[in-house]
mmCIF file of C-alpha atoms in Angstrom:
data_model
loop_
_atom_site.group_PDB
_atom_site.id
_atom_site.type_symbol
_atom_site.label_atom_id
_atom_site.label_comp_id
_atom_site.label_asym_id
_atom_site.label_seq_id
_atom_site.Cartn_x
_atom_site.Cartn_y
_atom_site.Cartn_z
ATOM 1 C CA UNK A 12 26.573 43.103 -33.296
ATOM 2 C CA UNK A 13 28.593 40.069 -32.216
ATOM 3 C CA UNK A 14 27.940 40.777 -28.529
ATOM 4 C CA UNK A 15 24.207 41.057 -29.192
ATOM 5 C CA UNK A 16 24.103 37.740 -31.058
ATOM 6 C CA UNK A 17 26.040 36.076 -28.276
ATOM 7 C CA UNK A 18 23.565 37.340 -25.689
ATOM 8 C CA UNK A 19 20.610 36.146 -27.762
ATOM 9 C CA UNK A 20 22.242 32.721 -28.172
ATOM 10 C CA UNK A 21 22.878 32.461 -24.442
ATOM 11 C CA UNK A 22 19.296 33.469 -23.620
ATOM 12 C CA UNK A 23 17.964 30.801 -25.985
ATOM 13 C CA UNK A 24 20.347 28.218 -24.540
ATOM 14 C CA UNK A 25 19.205 28.980 -21.004
ATOM 15 C CA UNK A 26 15.555 28.811 -22.039
ATOM 16 C CA UNK A 27 16.030 25.384 -23.634
ATOM 17 C CA UNK A 28 18.064 23.936 -20.748
ATOM 18 C CA UNK A 29 15.907 25.047 -17.839
ATOM 19 C CA UNK A 30 12.735 24.829 -19.902
ATOM 20 C CA UNK A 31 13.382 21.110 -20.353
ATOM 21 C CA UNK A 32 13.961 20.723 -16.620
ATOM 22 C CA UNK A 33 10.680 22.548 -16.001
ATOM 23 C CA UNK A 34 8.925 20.296 -18.497
ATOM 24 C CA UNK A 35 10.104 17.207 -16.621
ATOM 25 C CA UNK A 36 9.071 18.593 -13.241
ATOM 26 C CA UNK A 37 5.685 19.725 -14.556
ATOM 27 C CA UNK A 38 5.031 16.348 -16.165
ATOM 28 C CA UNK A 39 5.990 14.562 -12.951
ATOM 29 C CA UNK A 40 3.693 16.709 -10.823
ATOM 30 C CA UNK A 41 0.837 16.641 -13.325
ATOM 31 C CA UNK A 42 0.985 12.863 -13.646
ATOM 32 C CA UNK A 43 0.649 12.172 -9.932
ATOM 33 C CA UNK A 44 -2.506 10.716 -8.416
ATOM 34 C CA UNK A 45 -3.746 8.408 -11.176
ATOM 35 C CA UNK A 46 -5.633 5.226 -10.290
ATOM 36 C CA UNK A 47 -4.643 2.005 -12.094
ATOM 37 C CA UNK A 48 -7.510 -0.232 -13.275
ATOM 38 C CA UNK A 49 -8.549 -3.189 -11.171
ATOM 39 C CA UNK A 50 -7.884 -6.698 -12.409
ATOM 40 C CA UNK A 51 -11.560 -7.440 -13.079
ATOM 41 C CA UNK A 52 -12.061 -4.147 -14.887
ATOM 42 C CA UNK A 53 -9.040 -4.763 -17.106
ATOM 43 C CA UNK A 54 -10.132 -8.306 -17.972
ATOM 44 C CA UNK A 55 -13.611 -7.082 -18.843
ATOM 45 C CA UNK A 56 -12.244 -4.380 -21.137
ATOM 46 C CA UNK A 57 -9.856 -6.807 -22.831
ATOM 47 C CA UNK A 58 -12.745 -9.208 -23.515
ATOM 48 C CA UNK A 59 -14.873 -6.384 -24.944
ATOM 49 C CA UNK A 60 -12.137 -5.036 -27.201
ATOM 50 C CA UNK A 61 -10.844 -8.405 -28.390
ATOM 51 C CA UNK A 62 -13.846 -10.772 -28.153
ATOM 52 C CA UNK A 63 -12.904 -14.384 -28.659
ATOM 53 C CA UNK A 64 -9.174 -13.764 -28.245
ATOM 54 C CA UNK A 65 -7.644 -15.675 -25.350
ATOM 55 C CA UNK A 66 -4.454 -14.223 -23.871
ATOM 56 C CA UNK A 67 -1.564 -16.635 -23.508
ATOM 57 C CA UNK A 68 -0.312 -14.669 -20.512
ATOM 58 C CA UNK A 69 -1.372 -11.747 -18.370
ATOM 59 C CA UNK A 70 0.088 -9.783 -15.539
ATOM 60 C CA UNK A 71 -0.419 -6.770 -13.330
ATOM 61 C CA UNK A 72 2.338 -4.194 -12.924
ATOM 62 C CA UNK A 73 1.824 -2.336 -9.663
ATOM 63 C CA UNK A 74 5.113 -0.431 -9.678
ATOM 64 C CA UNK A 75 6.741 0.339 -12.994
ATOM 65 C CA UNK A 76 10.327 1.285 -13.710
ATOM 66 C CA UNK A 77 11.769 3.804 -16.135
ATOM 67 C CA UNK A 78 15.496 4.321 -16.688
ATOM 68 C CA UNK A 79 16.101 2.168 -13.623
ATOM 69 C CA UNK A 80 14.044 4.512 -11.438
ATOM 70 C CA UNK A 81 11.013 3.014 -9.649
ATOM 71 C CA UNK A 82 7.725 4.832 -10.172
ATOM 72 C CA UNK A 83 5.060 5.123 -7.510
ATOM 73 C CA UNK A 84 1.855 3.164 -8.029
ATOM 74 C CA UNK A 85 -0.034 6.420 -8.681
ATOM 75 C CA UNK A 86 2.550 7.862 -11.093
ATOM 76 C CA UNK A 87 1.477 8.164 -14.709
ATOM 77 C CA UNK A 88 3.102 5.289 -16.599
ATOM 78 C CA UNK A 89 3.407 2.952 -13.622
ATOM 79 C CA UNK A 90 0.458 0.719 -12.644
ATOM 80 C CA UNK A 91 -1.088 -1.149 -15.576
ATOM 81 C CA UNK A 92 -2.454 -4.480 -16.783
ATOM 82 C CA UNK A 93 -0.773 -6.487 -19.554
ATOM 83 C CA UNK A 94 -2.355 -9.166 -21.746
ATOM 84 C CA UNK A 95 -0.173 -11.070 -24.217
ATOM 85 C CA UNK A 96 -1.626 -12.776 -27.288
ATOM 86 C CA UNK A 97 -0.453 -15.072 -30.045
ATOM 87 C CA UNK A 98 -1.582 -13.163 -33.132
ATOM 88 C CA UNK A 99 0.721 -14.748 -35.682
ATOM 89 C CA UNK A 100 1.578 -12.467 -38.602
ATOM 90 C CA UNK A 101 -1.868 -11.673 -40.020
ATOM 91 C CA UNK A 102 -2.551 -8.611 -37.810
ATOM 92 C CA UNK A 103 -6.026 -9.907 -37.002
ATOM 93 C CA UNK A 104 -6.119 -8.446 -33.490
ATOM 94 C CA UNK A 105 -5.136 -5.019 -34.778
ATOM 95 C CA UNK A 106 -8.143 -4.804 -37.062
ATOM 96 C CA UNK A 107 -10.387 -6.304 -34.393
ATOM 97 C CA UNK A 108 -9.382 -3.714 -31.802
ATOM 98 C CA UNK A 109 -9.789 -0.874 -34.304
ATOM 99 C CA UNK A 110 -13.379 -1.936 -35.043
ATOM 100 C CA UNK A 111 -14.258 -2.573 -31.392
ATOM 101 C CA UNK A 112 -12.854 0.755 -30.211
ATOM 102 C CA UNK A 113 -14.813 2.598 -32.881
ATOM 103 C CA UNK A 114 -18.134 0.991 -31.962
ATOM 104 C CA UNK A 115 -17.676 1.146 -28.166
ATOM 105 C CA UNK A 116 -17.036 4.857 -27.861
ATOM 106 C CA UNK A 117 -13.268 4.943 -27.402
ATOM 107 C CA UNK A 118 -11.781 8.325 -28.286
ATOM 108 C CA UNK A 119 -8.541 9.503 -29.860
ATOM 109 C CA UNK A 120 -7.872 6.299 -31.774
ATOM 110 C CA UNK A 121 -4.379 6.537 -33.243
ATOM 111 C CA UNK A 122 -1.958 4.144 -34.878
ATOM 112 C CA UNK A 123 1.057 2.732 -33.000
ATOM 113 C CA UNK A 124 3.909 1.590 -35.282
ATOM 114 C CA UNK A 125 4.905 -1.994 -34.494
ATOM 115 C CA UNK A 126 7.318 -4.815 -35.300
ATOM 116 C CA UNK A 127 5.228 -6.787 -37.828
ATOM 117 C CA UNK A 128 1.928 -4.916 -37.671
ATOM 118 C CA UNK A 129 0.731 -1.521 -36.519
ATOM 119 C CA UNK A 130 -1.190 -1.416 -33.265
ATOM 120 C CA UNK A 131 -3.664 1.121 -31.885
ATOM 121 C CA UNK A 132 -4.100 3.365 -28.875
ATOM 122 C CA UNK A 133 -7.391 4.816 -27.613
ATOM 123 C CA UNK A 134 -8.791 6.458 -24.478
ATOM 124 C CA UNK A 135 -12.073 6.365 -22.574
ATOM 125 C CA UNK A 136 -13.297 6.907 -18.999
ATOM 126 C CA UNK A 137 -9.865 7.800 -17.656
ATOM 127 C CA UNK A 138 -8.175 4.726 -19.132
ATOM 128 C CA UNK A 139 -5.913 4.133 -22.099
ATOM 129 C CA UNK A 140 -5.717 0.891 -24.081
ATOM 130 C CA UNK A 141 -2.725 0.167 -26.298
ATOM 131 C CA UNK A 142 -2.224 -2.796 -28.614
ATOM 132 C CA UNK A 143 1.439 -3.118 -29.569
ATOM 133 C CA UNK A 144 3.361 -5.503 -31.789
ATOM 134 C CA UNK A 145 6.979 -6.019 -30.776
ATOM 135 C CA UNK A 146 9.689 -8.599 -31.340
ATOM 136 C CA UNK A 147 8.599 -10.342 -28.129
ATOM 137 C CA UNK A 148 4.945 -10.679 -29.216
ATOM 138 C CA UNK A 149 1.593 -8.921 -29.180
ATOM 139 C CA UNK A 150 0.501 -7.136 -26.007
ATOM 140 C CA UNK A 151 -2.586 -5.236 -24.928
ATOM 141 C CA UNK A 152 -1.896 -2.695 -22.173
ATOM 142 C CA UNK A 153 -4.639 -1.095 -20.090
ATOM 143 C CA UNK A 154 -3.396 1.833 -18.015
ATOM 144 C CA UNK A 155 -4.624 5.116 -16.525
ATOM 145 C CA UNK A 156 -4.918 8.046 -18.915
ATOM 146 C CA UNK A 157 -3.222 11.356 -18.209
ATOM 147 C CA UNK A 158 -5.214 13.349 -15.621
ATOM 148 C CA UNK A 159 -6.723 16.710 -16.458
ATOM 149 C CA UNK A 160 -3.963 18.633 -14.675
ATOM 150 C CA UNK A 161 -1.231 16.926 -16.691
ATOM 151 C CA UNK A 162 -1.154 19.233 -19.697
ATOM 152 C CA UNK A 163 -1.521 22.534 -17.760
ATOM 153 C CA UNK A 164 1.148 21.440 -15.287
ATOM 154 C CA UNK A 165 3.535 20.410 -18.065
ATOM 155 C CA UNK A 166 3.029 23.657 -19.977
ATOM 156 C CA UNK A 167 3.364 25.764 -16.811
ATOM 157 C CA UNK A 168 6.553 23.971 -15.805
ATOM 158 C CA UNK A 169 8.043 24.400 -19.272
ATOM 159 C CA UNK A 170 7.193 28.114 -19.444
ATOM 160 C CA UNK A 171 8.445 28.811 -15.912
ATOM 161 C CA UNK A 172 11.682 26.917 -16.527
ATOM 162 C CA UNK A 173 12.268 28.630 -19.866
ATOM 163 C CA UNK A 174 11.671 32.064 -18.319
ATOM 164 C CA UNK A 175 14.051 31.307 -15.453
ATOM 165 C CA UNK A 176 16.702 29.989 -17.841
ATOM 166 C CA UNK A 177 16.412 32.991 -20.141
ATOM 167 C CA UNK A 178 16.671 35.390 -17.199
ATOM 168 C CA UNK A 179 19.666 33.555 -15.706
ATOM 169 C CA UNK A 180 21.632 33.328 -18.955
ATOM 170 C CA UNK A 181 20.651 36.884 -19.896
ATOM 171 C CA UNK A 182 22.163 38.058 -16.616
ATOM 172 C CA UNK A 183 25.234 35.878 -17.107
ATOM 173 C CA UNK A 184 25.767 37.226 -20.643
ATOM 174 C CA UNK A 185 26.216 40.741 -19.193
ATOM 175 C CA UNK A 186 28.799 39.709 -16.613
ATOM 176 C CA UNK A 187 32.560 39.825 -16.948
ATOM 177 C CA UNK A 188 34.227 36.957 -18.785
ATOM 178 C CA UNK A 189 35.318 34.763 -15.813
ATOM 179 C CA UNK A 190 31.838 34.882 -14.316
ATOM 180 C CA UNK A 191 30.179 34.274 -17.683
ATOM 181 C CA UNK A 192 32.402 31.325 -18.549
ATOM 182 C CA UNK A 193 32.210 29.673 -15.153
ATOM 183 C CA UNK A 194 28.449 29.897 -14.647
ATOM 184 C CA UNK A 195 27.482 29.049 -18.229
ATOM 185 C CA UNK A 196 29.912 26.113 -18.329
ATOM 186 C CA UNK A 197 28.635 24.673 -15.058
ATOM 187 C CA UNK A 198 24.959 24.997 -15.949
ATOM 188 C CA UNK A 199 25.346 23.813 -19.543
ATOM 189 C CA UNK A 200 27.614 20.849 -18.854
ATOM 190 C CA UNK A 201 25.563 19.830 -15.839
ATOM 191 C CA UNK A 202 22.180 19.940 -17.545
ATOM 192 C CA UNK A 203 22.932 19.113 -21.177
ATOM 193 C CA UNK A 204 23.096 15.291 -20.716
ATOM 194 C CA UNK A 205 19.708 15.245 -19.005
ATOM 195 C CA UNK A 206 18.195 17.637 -21.544
ATOM 196 C CA UNK A 207 19.428 15.571 -24.493
ATOM 197 C CA UNK A 208 18.180 12.323 -22.959
ATOM 198 C CA UNK A 209 14.834 13.901 -22.065
ATOM 199 C CA UNK A 210 14.156 14.995 -25.642
ATOM 200 C CA UNK A 211 15.260 11.593 -26.907
ATOM 201 C CA UNK A 212 12.880 9.884 -24.471
ATOM 202 C CA UNK A 213 9.944 12.102 -25.425
ATOM 203 C CA UNK A 214 9.490 10.214 -28.681
ATOM 204 C CA UNK A 215 5.935 10.433 -30.029
ATOM 205 C CA UNK A 216 4.464 11.757 -26.794
ATOM 206 C CA UNK A 217 5.206 12.513 -23.170
ATOM 207 C CA UNK A 218 1.889 10.993 -22.083
ATOM 208 C CA UNK A 219 2.758 7.356 -22.761
ATOM 209 C CA UNK A 220 6.158 7.213 -21.054
ATOM 210 C CA UNK A 221 7.283 9.446 -18.160
ATOM 211 C CA UNK A 222 10.436 11.446 -18.883
ATOM 212 C CA UNK A 223 11.193 12.850 -15.432
ATOM 213 C CA UNK A 224 13.043 9.674 -14.284
ATOM 214 C CA UNK A 225 15.868 10.756 -16.597
ATOM 215 C CA UNK A 226 17.077 13.210 -13.968
ATOM 216 C CA UNK A 227 17.297 10.947 -10.876
ATOM 217 C CA UNK A 228 18.772 8.250 -13.116
ATOM 218 C CA UNK A 229 21.541 10.624 -14.238
ATOM 219 C CA UNK A 230 22.109 12.151 -10.797
ATOM 220 C CA UNK A 231 25.021 9.805 -9.900
ATOM 221 C CA UNK A 232 26.795 11.052 -13.045
ATOM 222 C CA UNK A 233 25.724 14.686 -13.141
ATOM 223 C CA UNK A 234 26.563 15.591 -9.548
ATOM 224 C CA UNK A 235 30.214 14.366 -9.731
ATOM 225 C CA UNK A 236 30.505 16.109 -13.108
ATOM 226 C CA UNK A 237 29.408 19.386 -11.574
ATOM 227 C CA UNK A 238 31.817 18.951 -8.672
ATOM 228 C CA UNK A 239 34.764 18.355 -11.000
ATOM 229 C CA UNK A 240 33.850 21.330 -13.180
ATOM 230 C CA UNK A 241 33.410 23.425 -10.071
ATOM 231 C CA UNK A 242 36.860 22.628 -8.727
ATOM 232 C CA UNK A 243 38.523 23.248 -12.080
ATOM 233 C CA UNK A 244 36.578 26.421 -12.753
ATOM 234 C CA UNK A 245 37.012 27.997 -9.319
ATOM 235 C CA UNK A 246 40.744 27.324 -9.504
ATOM 236 C CA UNK A 247 41.333 28.383 -13.100
ATOM 237 C CA UNK A 248 39.018 31.279 -13.912
ATOM 238 C CA UNK A 249 39.691 33.601 -10.945
ATOM 239 C CA UNK A 250 43.406 33.361 -11.795
ATOM 240 C CA UNK A 251 42.677 35.409 -14.889
ATOM 241 C CA UNK A 252 41.677 38.359 -12.739
ATOM 242 C CA UNK A 253 44.231 40.785 -11.384
ATOM 243 C CA UNK A 254 45.006 40.295 -7.734
ATOM 244 C CA UNK A 255 45.105 44.024 -7.014
ATOM 245 C CA UNK A 256 41.509 44.754 -8.020
ATOM 246 C CA UNK A 257 39.238 44.425 -4.926
ATOM 247 C CA UNK A 258 36.137 44.034 -7.083
ATOM 248 C CA UNK A 259 37.754 41.077 -8.815
ATOM 249 C CA UNK A 260 38.306 39.366 -5.498
ATOM 250 C CA UNK A 261 34.698 39.963 -4.487
ATOM 251 C CA UNK A 262 33.536 38.590 -7.833
ATOM 252 C CA UNK A 263 35.688 35.494 -7.394
ATOM 253 C CA UNK A 264 34.285 34.853 -3.917
ATOM 254 C CA UNK A 265 30.671 35.358 -5.014
ATOM 255 C CA UNK A 266 31.087 33.103 -8.045
ATOM 256 C CA UNK A 267 32.852 30.436 -5.992
ATOM 257 C CA UNK A 268 30.098 30.366 -3.350
ATOM 258 C CA UNK A 269 27.323 30.347 -5.966
ATOM 259 C CA UNK A 270 28.918 27.536 -7.927
ATOM 260 C CA UNK A 271 29.599 25.564 -4.758
ATOM 261 C CA UNK A 272 25.918 25.751 -3.860
ATOM 262 C CA UNK A 273 24.705 24.883 -7.380
ATOM 263 C CA UNK A 274 25.523 21.141 -7.308
ATOM 264 C CA UNK A 275 24.198 20.890 -3.741
ATOM 265 C CA UNK A 276 20.874 22.418 -4.759
ATOM 266 C CA UNK A 277 20.742 20.223 -7.844
ATOM 267 C CA UNK A 278 21.472 17.071 -5.825
ATOM 268 C CA UNK A 279 18.798 18.030 -3.280
ATOM 269 C CA UNK A 280 16.226 18.620 -6.027
ATOM 270 C CA UNK A 281 16.965 15.277 -7.681
ATOM 271 C CA UNK A 282 16.857 13.483 -4.331
ATOM 272 C CA UNK A 283 13.506 15.129 -3.574
ATOM 273 C CA UNK A 284 12.121 13.926 -6.920
ATOM 274 C CA UNK A 285 13.408 10.407 -6.302
ATOM 275 C CA UNK A 286 11.982 10.158 -2.773
ATOM 276 C CA UNK A 287 8.587 11.507 -3.808
ATOM 277 C CA UNK A 288 8.421 8.977 -6.630
ATOM 278 C CA UNK A 289 8.680 6.037 -4.250
ATOM 279 C CA UNK A 290 5.535 4.008 -3.554
ATOM 280 C CA UNK A 291 3.791 4.333 -0.228
ATOM 281 C CA UNK A 292 4.865 1.709 2.263
#
């Protein structure tokens, strides 16, 4: 019974770890190719939603950053227009935007918790408008909405990653103890920081803020961590096997080669994500 529970726990752990990686990759791929609004279009929308309100400052973000990782101009969450207002503490703009969005055909109107007042977020014609109240002031953001492929790509990536993780950890759970300990330790320790940070960054929704930059941002820490664990594991775990058993030696060699390739593959995947996220020159 204990062995069965351990296998089930390992399968679930693998599904969560690699499922989260798949979620990030699917969200990255599904969010590619959006078109930020033009300056004139954004100004026109701001005037329609908040008639009579004059922004004290405005700016256009062509290339956004997340976790220190630059996003491409056509990445979801990157290019956007910002308008800052002086709304005081009476929440007048919040009520004004709520009424305007309702009468102008904006869909999916939902509340955004804020510093002094609650803001609003709505979507129409491939664009998203968000009025937020923070400690630094009141800001209206006009940005591209998630494309139609975003949700299917995110779901497909999550399901594929979870299936791969469950299959990998299910196979590992049936191996001998040195193999099981070495592989599960490497994969868990190498992915757990990124998984934990990804779920923390998800917050109220993956659509508003991209979560995939977590992985290239953590790459300088995760890759050395895997290398250290690899060296310790390859040295320590095979020592537990008897030196006279030929199958033990073969197992040690196979595990050592597999674990040596794991951080290389991981580093290559993260580098690929980072390079593809760069803006076109």
